[in-house]
Amino acid sequence: MSGILFDEIVFGPVKSRRFGVSLGINLLPLHGKMCSFNCVYCECGLNEESRKERHILFSAAEINASLQSRFKALKSGGLDPDNITFAGNGEPTLHPEFEAIIENTIELRDAFFPKALITVLSNATRLDRDNVKRALLRIDNNVLKLDAGSNAIFQAINRPTYPVTLEKIVQELTSFGGDLVIQTMLIRGGVEGKYVDNTTDEELALYLQHLREINPKLVMLYPIDRQTPYRTLEKVPEAEFKALADRIEMMGFKAEVFY
């Protein structure tokens, strides 16, 4: 089942549930998904649907030129974004020039929209790379994924495309010393004959233990909001999100539900 792909380097601004008026940046191929996860709920579709496409990445110089052009147009139109958000067709930190792109974006932000925040939405698979970590620590919002308490559910929901464990992901998240935001999708339902569920008592207990280690400045909780590759997945009721947010806040962390 095909998903939603962004066909521009810079898209929007759009009104975001989480980030206000957000200008999006897609560092990945315009006609195919490129990701180190193959999440069962991904709105971009499954990785295998994009393998027939030839993945062409724009250079840091091309991305910088596109950003500069859009920033000038927005400035002349009197529209200031609240957020400059790296998202797009997969995992943005896969771009080989990611650090240079972040540096260029910070310079342009400071010149055109100094009040705007820079946000990266990442699945946290490349935090062990020094260049990626340096870049993320320079921006305002590192929004990093944690969707499971156990490695079994991590493998079943996020389905990494190379050997990596949840324990390794948590270790790297913890290394940020609290300078990060955790984003979590609550989900359950059938996937290829198996039932996946990260909302059980056991999963949530382990998840909360991970949060205690990671010490995030904020936890963002959100449900399925768009079409997923598997229609057998269900939208978890809002009451369960609120109950989890209450548990997180009782631990001393800030939690927001975007339902």
GROMACS .gro file of N, CA, C and O in nm, residues 81-205:
model
  500
   81PRO      N    1   0.781   3.131   1.014
   81PRO     CA    2   0.747   3.000   1.071
   81PRO      C    3   0.787   2.991   1.218
   81PRO      O    4   0.883   3.056   1.262
   82ASP      N    5   0.713   2.911   1.293
   82ASP     CA    6   0.751   2.883   1.431
   82ASP      C    7   0.862   2.780   1.438
   82ASP      O    8   0.945   2.782   1.528
   83ASN      N    9   0.862   2.688   1.340
   83ASN     CA   10   0.956   2.577   1.340
   83ASN      C   11   1.007   2.550   1.200
   83ASN      O   12   0.933   2.562   1.102
   84ILE      N   13   1.133   2.512   1.192
   84ILE     CA   14   1.193   2.458   1.069
   84ILE      C   15   1.220   2.312   1.100
   84ILE      O   16   1.305   2.280   1.183
   85THR      N   17   1.144   2.224   1.035
   85THR     CA   18   1.137   2.085   1.080
   85THR      C   19   1.191   1.989   0.975
   85THR      O   20   1.139   1.982   0.863
   86PHE      N   21   1.294   1.914   1.011
   86PHE     CA   22   1.348   1.810   0.924
   86PHE      C   23   1.267   1.683   0.944
   86PHE      O   24   1.267   1.624   1.052
   87ALA      N   25   1.196   1.642   0.840
   87ALA     CA   26   1.116   1.521   0.844
   87ALA      C   27   1.129   1.454   0.708
   87ALA      O   28   1.236   1.410   0.670
   88GLY      N   29   1.020   1.447   0.633
   88GLY     CA   30   1.030   1.400   0.494
   88GLY      C   31   1.015   1.252   0.475
   88GLY      O   32   0.953   1.182   0.556
   89ASN      N   33   1.076   1.202   0.368
   89ASN     CA   34   1.052   1.065   0.320
   89ASN      C   35   1.146   0.962   0.382
   89ASN      O   36   1.217   0.889   0.313
   90GLY      N   37   1.147   0.956   0.515
   90GLY     CA   38   1.233   0.859   0.581
   90GLY      C   39   1.314   0.920   0.694
   90GLY      O   40   1.268   1.011   0.763
   91GLU      N   41   1.437   0.872   0.710
   91GLU     CA   42   1.523   0.913   0.821
   91GLU      C   43   1.622   1.021   0.776
   91GLU      O   44   1.715   0.994   0.699
   92PRO      N   45   1.606   1.147   0.821
   92PRO     CA   46   1.690   1.257   0.771
   92PRO      C   47   1.838   1.242   0.800
   92PRO      O   48   1.921   1.290   0.722
   93THR      N   49   1.874   1.175   0.910
   93THR     CA   50   2.016   1.164   0.944
   93THR      C   51   2.092   1.067   0.853
   93THR      O   52   2.214   1.055   0.862
   94LEU      N   53   2.021   1.000   0.761
   94LEU     CA   54   2.088   0.914   0.663
   94LEU      C   55   2.161   0.995   0.557
   94LEU      O   56   2.248   0.941   0.488
   95HIS      N   57   2.127   1.121   0.542
   95HIS     CA   58   2.196   1.203   0.442
   95HIS      C   59   2.344   1.215   0.479
   95HIS      O   60   2.377   1.254   0.592
   96PRO      N   61   2.435   1.185   0.387
   96PRO     CA   62   2.578   1.187   0.421
   96PRO      C   63   2.632   1.325   0.458
   96PRO      O   64   2.736   1.334   0.522
   97GLU      N   65   2.562   1.432   0.420
   97GLU     CA   66   2.605   1.568   0.453
   97GLU      C   67   2.515   1.629   0.560
   97GLU      O   68   2.501   1.752   0.566
   98PHE      N   69   2.458   1.547   0.643
   98PHE     CA   70   2.362   1.595   0.743
   98PHE      C   71   2.419   1.707   0.830
   98PHE      O   72   2.354   1.809   0.853
   99GLU      N   73   2.540   1.691   0.878
   99GLU     CA   74   2.598   1.793   0.968
   99GLU      C   75   2.614   1.926   0.897
   99GLU      O   76   2.582   2.033   0.953
  100ALA      N   77   2.662   1.923   0.773
  100ALA     CA   78   2.678   2.048   0.697
  100ALA      C   79   2.543   2.113   0.670
  100ALA      O   80   2.530   2.237   0.674
  101ILE      N   81   2.442   2.032   0.643
  101ILE     CA   82   2.308   2.085   0.618
  101ILE      C   83   2.253   2.154   0.743
  101ILE      O   84   2.193   2.262   0.734
  102ILE      N   85   2.274   2.094   0.858
  102ILE     CA   86   2.229   2.156   0.983
  102ILE      C   87   2.302   2.289   1.005
  102ILE      O   88   2.241   2.390   1.043
  103GLU      N   89   2.432   2.289   0.981
  103GLU     CA   90   2.509   2.414   0.997
  103GLU      C   91   2.456   2.523   0.906
  103GLU      O   92   2.436   2.638   0.948
  104ASN      N   93   2.430   2.489   0.778
  104ASN     CA   94   2.375   2.587   0.684
  104ASN      C   95   2.238   2.637   0.727
  104ASN      O   96   2.207   2.757   0.716
  105THR      N   97   2.157   2.546   0.777
  105THR     CA   98   2.022   2.583   0.819
  105THR      C   99   2.024   2.677   0.938
  105THR      O  100   1.945   2.772   0.946
  106ILE      N  101   2.113   2.653   1.031
  106ILE     CA  102   2.125   2.742   1.147
  106ILE      C  103   2.163   2.883   1.101
  106ILE      O  104   2.106   2.983   1.148
  107GLU      N  105   2.256   2.893   1.007
  107GLU     CA  106   2.297   3.025   0.956
  107GLU      C  107   2.181   3.096   0.888
  107GLU      O  108   2.159   3.217   0.909
  108LEU      N  109   2.103   3.023   0.806
  108LEU     CA  110   1.990   3.084   0.737
  108LEU      C  111   1.880   3.121   0.835
  108LEU      O  112   1.817   3.227   0.823
  109ARG      N  113   1.855   3.034   0.932
  109ARG     CA  114   1.754   3.065   1.034
  109ARG      C  115   1.789   3.194   1.107
  109ARG      O  116   1.706   3.282   1.127
  110ASP      N  117   1.915   3.204   1.148
  110ASP     CA  118   1.959   3.323   1.222
  110ASP      C  119   1.945   3.450   1.139
  110ASP      O  120   1.916   3.557   1.192
  111ALA      N  121   1.963   3.437   1.008
  111ALA     CA  122   1.956   3.554   0.919
  111ALA      C  123   1.812   3.594   0.888
  111ALA      O  124   1.780   3.714   0.881
  112PHE      N  125   1.723   3.495   0.869
  112PHE     CA  126   1.588   3.525   0.824
  112PHE      C  127   1.482   3.518   0.935
  112PHE      O  128   1.394   3.603   0.943
  113PHE      N  129   1.487   3.414   1.016
  113PHE     CA  130   1.382   3.389   1.116
  113PHE      C  131   1.444   3.354   1.251
  113PHE      O  132   1.436   3.240   1.297
  114PRO      N  133   1.510   3.448   1.316
  114PRO     CA  134   1.587   3.416   1.437
  114PRO      C  135   1.502   3.360   1.552
  114PRO      O  136   1.557   3.296   1.642
  115LYS      N  137   1.371   3.380   1.548
  115LYS     CA  138   1.286   3.328   1.655
  115LYS      C  139   1.239   3.185   1.627
  115LYS      O  140   1.183   3.120   1.716
  116ALA      N  141   1.258   3.136   1.507
  116ALA     CA  142   1.213   3.001   1.472
  116ALA      C  143   1.302   2.895   1.536
  116ALA      O  144   1.424   2.913   1.549
  117LEU      N  145   1.241   2.785   1.575
  117LEU     CA  146   1.315   2.672   1.629
  117LEU      C  147   1.350   2.575   1.517
  117LEU      O  148   1.277   2.562   1.420
  118ILE      N  149   1.462   2.507   1.532
  118ILE     CA  150   1.500   2.402   1.437
  118ILE      C  151   1.478   2.268   1.504
  118ILE      O  152   1.526   2.243   1.614
  119THR      N  153   1.401   2.183   1.435
  119THR     CA  154   1.362   2.053   1.489
  119THR      C  155   1.401   1.943   1.392
  119THR      O  156   1.386   1.959   1.270
  120VAL      N  157   1.451   1.833   1.444
  120VAL     CA  158   1.476   1.714   1.363
  120VAL      C  159   1.395   1.599   1.420
  120VAL      O  160   1.405   1.570   1.540
  121LEU      N  161   1.316   1.534   1.335
  121LEU     CA  162   1.244   1.414   1.373
  121LEU      C  163   1.327   1.295   1.328
  121LEU      O  164   1.347   1.275   1.208
  122SER      N  165   1.376   1.216   1.422
  122SER     CA  166   1.469   1.107   1.390
  122SER      C  167   1.430   0.980   1.462
  122SER      O  168   1.371   0.983   1.571
  123ASN      N  169   1.465   0.866   1.402
  123ASN     CA  170   1.437   0.738   1.466
  123ASN      C  171   1.549   0.691   1.559
  123ASN      O  172   1.542   0.581   1.614
  124ALA      N  173   1.653   0.773   1.575
  124ALA     CA  174   1.760   0.749   1.673
  124ALA      C  175   1.855   0.635   1.637
  124ALA      O  176   1.934   0.592   1.719
  125THR      N  177   1.852   0.589   1.512
  125THR     CA  178   1.938   0.477   1.475
  125THR      C  179   2.083   0.517   1.448
  125THR      O  180   2.171   0.431   1.444
  126ARG      N  181   2.110   0.647   1.429
  126ARG     CA  182   2.245   0.688   1.391
  126ARG      C  183   2.310   0.779   1.496
  126ARG      O  184   2.402   0.854   1.467
  127LEU      N  185   2.263   0.766   1.618
  127LEU     CA  186   2.318   0.849   1.725
  127LEU      C  187   2.459   0.810   1.763
  127LEU      O  188   2.529   0.885   1.831
  128ASP      N  189   2.503   0.691   1.720
  128ASP     CA  190   2.639   0.649   1.750
  128ASP      C  191   2.741   0.710   1.655
  128ASP      O  192   2.862   0.688   1.672
  129ARG      N  193   2.695   0.787   1.559
  129ARG     CA  194   2.786   0.857   1.465
  129ARG      C  195   2.814   0.996   1.517
  129ARG      O  196   2.721   1.076   1.539
  130ASP      N  197   2.939   1.030   1.534
  130ASP     CA  198   2.977   1.157   1.596
  130ASP      C  199   2.921   1.277   1.521
  130ASP      O  200   2.877   1.375   1.582
  131ASN      N  201   2.924   1.272   1.386
  131ASN     CA  202   2.877   1.387   1.309
  131ASN      C  203   2.728   1.409   1.327
  131ASN      O  204   2.681   1.524   1.335
  132VAL      N  205   2.652   1.301   1.336
  132VAL     CA  206   2.508   1.313   1.357
  132VAL      C  207   2.480   1.369   1.496
  132VAL      O  208   2.398   1.460   1.513
  133LYS      N  209   2.548   1.316   1.595
  133LYS     CA  210   2.525   1.361   1.732
  133LYS      C  211   2.563   1.508   1.750
  133LYS      O  212   2.491   1.585   1.813
  134ARG      N  213   2.677   1.547   1.693
  134ARG     CA  214   2.718   1.689   1.701
  134ARG      C  215   2.611   1.779   1.642
  134ARG      O  216   2.578   1.884   1.698
  135ALA      N  217   2.560   1.740   1.526
  135ALA     CA  218   2.459   1.821   1.458
  135ALA      C  219   2.332   1.832   1.542
  135ALA      O  220   2.275   1.941   1.559
  136LEU      N  221   2.287   1.720   1.596
  136LEU     CA  222   2.163   1.721   1.673
  136LEU      C  223   2.176   1.804   1.801
  136LEU      O  224   2.080   1.868   1.844
  137LEU      N  225   2.293   1.803   1.860
  137LEU     CA  226   2.313   1.880   1.983
  137LEU      C  227   2.321   2.031   1.957
  137LEU      O  228   2.319   2.109   2.053
  138ARG      N  229   2.326   2.072   1.831
  138ARG     CA  230   2.331   2.215   1.799
  138ARG      C  231   2.193   2.275   1.776
  138ARG      O  232   2.179   2.397   1.772
  139ILE      N  233   2.091   2.191   1.759
  139ILE     CA  234   1.959   2.243   1.726
  139ILE      C  235   1.872   2.257   1.851
  139ILE      O  236   1.912   2.218   1.961
  140ASP      N  237   1.752   2.311   1.831
  140ASP     CA  238   1.664   2.338   1.944
  140ASP      C  239   1.591   2.213   1.993
  140ASP      O  240   1.576   2.193   2.113
  141ASN      N  241   1.544   2.131   1.899
  141ASN     CA  242   1.463   2.016   1.935
  141ASN      C  243   1.512   1.889   1.866
  141ASN      O  244   1.493   1.871   1.746
  142ASN      N  245   1.576   1.801   1.943
  142ASN     CA  246   1.605   1.666   1.896
  142ASN      C  247   1.485   1.581   1.934
  142ASN      O  248   1.467   1.547   2.050
  143VAL      N  249   1.401   1.547   1.838
  143VAL     CA  250   1.281   1.468   1.866
  143VAL      C  251   1.309   1.326   1.819
  143VAL      O  252   1.312   1.297   1.699
  144LEU      N  253   1.331   1.236   1.916
  144LEU     CA  254   1.385   1.104   1.887
  144LEU      C  255   1.286   0.994   1.929
  144LEU      O  256   1.222   1.003   2.033
  145LYS      N  257   1.277   0.893   1.847
  145LYS     CA  258   1.174   0.791   1.860
  145LYS      C  259   1.206   0.685   1.965
  145LYS      O  260   1.316   0.634   1.972
  146LEU      N  261   1.103   0.651   2.044
  146LEU     CA  262   1.107   0.536   2.134
  146LEU      C  263   0.966   0.480   2.140
  146LEU      O  264   0.878   0.537   2.204
  147ASP      N  265   0.943   0.367   2.073
  147ASP     CA  266   0.808   0.312   2.058
  147ASP      C  267   0.786   0.182   2.136
  147ASP      O  268   0.680   0.122   2.120
  148ALA      N  269   0.882   0.138   2.214
  148ALA     CA  270   0.869   0.007   2.276
  148ALA      C  271   0.939   0.002   2.411
  148ALA      O  272   1.028   0.081   2.440
  149GLY      N  273   0.897  -0.098   2.490
  149GLY     CA  274   0.965  -0.126   2.615
  149GLY      C  275   1.059  -0.245   2.602
  149GLY      O  276   1.168  -0.245   2.659
  150SER      N  277   1.019  -0.343   2.524
  150SER     CA  278   1.100  -0.463   2.505
  150SER      C  279   1.159  -0.468   2.365
  150SER      O  280   1.105  -0.409   2.270
  151ASN      N  281   1.270  -0.539   2.352
  151ASN     CA  282   1.332  -0.552   2.220
  151ASN      C  283   1.241  -0.628   2.123
  151ASN      O  284   1.239  -0.599   2.003
  152ALA      N  285   1.163  -0.723   2.174
  152ALA     CA  286   1.074  -0.800   2.086
  152ALA      C  287   0.970  -0.709   2.019
  152ALA      O  288   0.946  -0.720   1.898
  153ILE      N  289   0.911  -0.619   2.095
  153ILE     CA  290   0.812  -0.529   2.039
  153ILE      C  291   0.878  -0.423   1.951
  153ILE      O  292   0.824  -0.383   1.847
  154PHE      N  293   0.997  -0.379   1.989
  154PHE     CA  294   1.075  -0.287   1.904
  154PHE      C  295   1.097  -0.348   1.766
  154PHE      O  296   1.075  -0.284   1.663
  155GLN      N  297   1.141  -0.473   1.762
  155GLN     CA  298   1.166  -0.540   1.635
  155GLN      C  299   1.036  -0.557   1.556
  155GLN      O  300   1.035  -0.546   1.433
  156ALA      N  301   0.925  -0.583   1.626
  156ALA     CA  302   0.798  -0.609   1.559
  156ALA      C  303   0.732  -0.482   1.504
  156ALA      O  304   0.664  -0.486   1.402
  157ILE      N  305   0.753  -0.368   1.571
  157ILE     CA  306   0.689  -0.243   1.530
  157ILE      C  307   0.779  -0.160   1.440
  157ILE      O  308   0.739  -0.116   1.333
  158ASN      N  309   0.902  -0.136   1.484
  158ASN     CA  310   0.993  -0.049   1.409
  158ASN      C  311   1.069  -0.120   1.299
  158ASN      O  312   1.111  -0.058   1.202
  159ARG      N  313   1.091  -0.250   1.313
  159ARG     CA  314   1.151  -0.334   1.210
  159ARG      C  315   1.276  -0.272   1.145
  159ARG      O  316   1.276  -0.235   1.028
  160PRO      N  317   1.384  -0.255   1.225
  160PRO     CA  318   1.507  -0.195   1.170
  160PRO      C  319   1.560  -0.276   1.053
  160PRO      O  320   1.547  -0.398   1.048
  161THR      N  321   1.623  -0.205   0.961
  161THR     CA  322   1.672  -0.268   0.839
  161THR      C  323   1.814  -0.321   0.852
  161THR      O  324   1.871  -0.371   0.756
  162TYR      N  325   1.872  -0.309   0.971
  162TYR     CA  326   2.004  -0.365   0.998
  162TYR      C  327   2.005  -0.410   1.144
  162TYR      O  328   1.917  -0.370   1.221
  163PRO      N  329   2.100  -0.493   1.186
  163PRO     CA  330   2.096  -0.545   1.323
  163PRO      C  331   2.119  -0.435   1.428
  163PRO      O  332   2.227  -0.379   1.439
  164VAL      N  333   2.016  -0.405   1.504
  164VAL     CA  334   2.026  -0.310   1.614
  164VAL      C  335   1.921  -0.349   1.717
  164VAL      O  336   1.813  -0.397   1.682
  165THR      N  337   1.954  -0.331   1.843
  165THR     CA  338   1.861  -0.368   1.951
  165THR      C  339   1.805  -0.243   2.018
  165THR      O  340   1.863  -0.134   2.010
  166LEU      N  341   1.695  -0.262   2.088
  166LEU     CA  342   1.638  -0.152   2.164
  166LEU      C  343   1.735  -0.107   2.273
  166LEU      O  344   1.746   0.012   2.302
  167GLU      N  345   1.806  -0.201   2.332
  167GLU     CA  346   1.903  -0.166   2.436
  167GLU      C  347   2.008  -0.069   2.383
  167GLU      O  348   2.046   0.027   2.453
  168LYS      N  349   2.054  -0.092   2.261
  168LYS     CA  350   2.152  -0.002   2.199
  168LYS      C  351   2.091   0.137   2.176
  168LYS      O  352   2.156   0.240   2.202
  169ILE      N  353   1.967   0.140   2.128
  169ILE     CA  354   1.900   0.267   2.105
  169ILE      C  355   1.887   0.345   2.236
  169ILE      O  356   1.917   0.465   2.244
  170VAL      N  357   1.844   0.277   2.342
  170VAL     CA  358   1.827   0.343   2.472
  170VAL      C  359   1.960   0.394   2.525
  170VAL      O  360   1.969   0.504   2.581
  171GLN      N  361   2.065   0.316   2.505
  171GLN     CA  362   2.199   0.359   2.548
  171GLN      C  363   2.238   0.490   2.480
  171GLN      O  364   2.291   0.582   2.544
  172GLU      N  365   2.213   0.500   2.350
  172GLU     CA  366   2.249   0.622   2.277
  172GLU      C  367   2.160   0.739   2.318
  172GLU      O  368   2.207   0.853   2.330
  173LEU      N  369   2.032   0.713   2.340
  173LEU     CA  370   1.943   0.820   2.387
  173LEU      C  371   1.987   0.873   2.523
  173LEU      O  372   1.985   0.994   2.548
  174THR      N  373   2.029   0.784   2.608
  174THR     CA  374   2.075   0.823   2.742
  174THR      C  375   2.200   0.910   2.734
  174THR      O  376   2.220   1.000   2.818
  175SER      N  377   2.281   0.888   2.634
  175SER     CA  378   2.407   0.963   2.620
  175SER      C  379   2.385   1.111   2.591
  175SER      O  380   2.479   1.190   2.600
  176PHE      N  381   2.261   1.152   2.558
  176PHE     CA  382   2.233   1.293   2.531
  176PHE      C  383   2.220   1.375   2.658
  176PHE      O  384   2.203   1.497   2.652
  177GLY      N  385   2.225   1.309   2.772
  177GLY     CA  386   2.220   1.381   2.899
  177GLY      C  387   2.093   1.462   2.921
  177GLY      O  388   2.096   1.566   2.987
  178GLY      N  389   1.982   1.416   2.864
  178GLY     CA  390   1.854   1.484   2.883
  178GLY      C  391   1.822   1.590   2.780
  178GLY      O  392   1.711   1.644   2.781
  179ASP      N  393   1.916   1.622   2.692
  179ASP     CA  394   1.892   1.726   2.590
  179ASP      C  395   1.824   1.664   2.469
  179ASP      O  396   1.881   1.659   2.359
  180LEU      N  397   1.701   1.618   2.488
  180LEU     CA  398   1.627   1.554   2.380
  180LEU      C  399   1.480   1.545   2.417
  180LEU      O  400   1.442   1.555   2.533
  181VAL      N  401   1.399   1.528   2.313
  181VAL     CA  402   1.256   1.503   2.327
  181VAL      C  403   1.230   1.361   2.276
  181VAL      O  404   1.283   1.321   2.173
  182ILE      N  405   1.150   1.286   2.349
  182ILE     CA  406   1.112   1.152   2.306
  182ILE      C  407   0.974   1.159   2.240
  182ILE      O  408   0.882   1.221   2.293
  183GLN      N  409   0.962   1.096   2.123
  183GLN     CA  410   0.831   1.084   2.059
  183GLN      C  411   0.791   0.937   2.055
  183GLN      O  412   0.872   0.850   2.023
  184THR      N  413   0.667   0.910   2.091
  184THR     CA  414   0.620   0.772   2.103
  184THR      C  415   0.484   0.756   2.038
  184THR      O  416   0.391   0.831   2.069
  185MET      N  417   0.473   0.658   1.951
  185MET     CA  418   0.346   0.617   1.891
  185MET      C  419   0.292   0.498   1.969
  185MET      O  420   0.362   0.397   1.984
  186LEU      N  421   0.170   0.509   2.020
  186LEU     CA  422   0.104   0.394   2.080
  186LEU      C  423   0.022   0.324   1.973
  186LEU      O  424  -0.050   0.389   1.897
  187ILE      N  425   0.034   0.192   1.967
  187ILE     CA  426  -0.023   0.119   1.855
  187ILE      C  427  -0.052  -0.025   1.893
  187ILE      O  428   0.015  -0.082   1.980
  188ARG      N  429  -0.153  -0.083   1.831
  188ARG     CA  430  -0.177  -0.226   1.844
  188ARG      C  431  -0.261  -0.274   1.725
  188ARG      O  432  -0.331  -0.195   1.662
  189GLY      N  433  -0.248  -0.403   1.697
  189GLY     CA  434  -0.324  -0.460   1.586
  189GLY      C  435  -0.247  -0.569   1.516
  189GLY      O  436  -0.133  -0.601   1.553
  190GLY      N  437  -0.307  -0.625   1.415
  190GLY     CA  438  -0.246  -0.735   1.341
  190GLY      C  439  -0.152  -0.687   1.233
  190GLY      O  440  -0.180  -0.591   1.163
  191VAL      N  441  -0.039  -0.758   1.221
  191VAL     CA  442   0.059  -0.730   1.116
  191VAL      C  443   0.108  -0.864   1.062
  191VAL      O  444   0.178  -0.938   1.131
  192GLU      N  445   0.067  -0.895   0.940
  192GLU     CA  446   0.112  -1.017   0.873
  192GLU      C  447   0.093  -1.141   0.961
  192GLU      O  448   0.184  -1.223   0.978
  193GLY      N  449  -0.025  -1.151   1.017
  193GLY     CA  450  -0.059  -1.270   1.095
  193GLY      C  451  -0.016  -1.268   1.240
  193GLY      O  452  -0.043  -1.362   1.314
  194LYS      N  453   0.053  -1.161   1.283
  194LYS     CA  454   0.095  -1.150   1.422
  194LYS      C  455   0.031  -1.026   1.484
  194LYS      O  456   0.001  -0.929   1.416
  195TYR      N  457   0.012  -1.031   1.616
  195TYR     CA  458  -0.048  -0.918   1.688
  195TYR      C  459   0.063  -0.839   1.757
  195TYR      O  460   0.143  -0.895   1.831
  196VAL      N  461   0.069  -0.709   1.729
  196VAL     CA  462   0.168  -0.622   1.793
  196VAL      C  463   0.096  -0.524   1.885
  196VAL      O  464  -0.011  -0.474   1.852
  197ASP      N  465   0.157  -0.497   2.000
  197ASP     CA  466   0.091  -0.412   2.099
  197ASP      C  467   0.196  -0.355   2.194
  197ASP      O  468   0.261  -0.430   2.267
  198ASN      N  469   0.214  -0.223   2.190
  198ASN     CA  470   0.309  -0.162   2.284
  198ASN      C  471   0.237  -0.093   2.400
  198ASN      O  472   0.295  -0.009   2.469
  199THR      N  473   0.109  -0.131   2.422
  199THR     CA  474   0.030  -0.068   2.528
  199THR      C  475   0.000  -0.161   2.644
  199THR      O  476  -0.075  -0.124   2.735
  200THR      N  477   0.057  -0.281   2.645
  200THR     CA  478   0.032  -0.374   2.756
  200THR      C  479   0.099  -0.323   2.884
  200THR      O  480   0.192  -0.241   2.879
  201ASP      N  481   0.056  -0.374   2.996
  201ASP     CA  482   0.115  -0.334   3.124
  201ASP      C  483   0.266  -0.362   3.126
  201ASP      O  484   0.345  -0.279   3.174
  202GLU      N  485   0.304  -0.478   3.075
  202GLU     CA  486   0.446  -0.515   3.075
  202GLU      C  487   0.528  -0.420   2.987
  202GLU      O  488   0.635  -0.373   3.028
  203GLU      N  489   0.477  -0.390   2.866
  203GLU     CA  490   0.550  -0.301   2.775
  203GLU      C  491   0.564  -0.161   2.834
  203GLU      O  492   0.670  -0.100   2.828
  204LEU      N  493   0.455  -0.110   2.888
  204LEU     CA  494   0.459   0.026   2.941
  204LEU      C  495   0.549   0.036   3.064
  204LEU      O  496   0.617   0.138   3.083
  205ALA      N  497   0.554  -0.068   3.145
  205ALA     CA  498   0.643  -0.067   3.261
  205ALA      C  499   0.789  -0.059   3.216
  205ALA      O  500   0.869   0.018   3.273
   0.00000   0.00000   0.00000
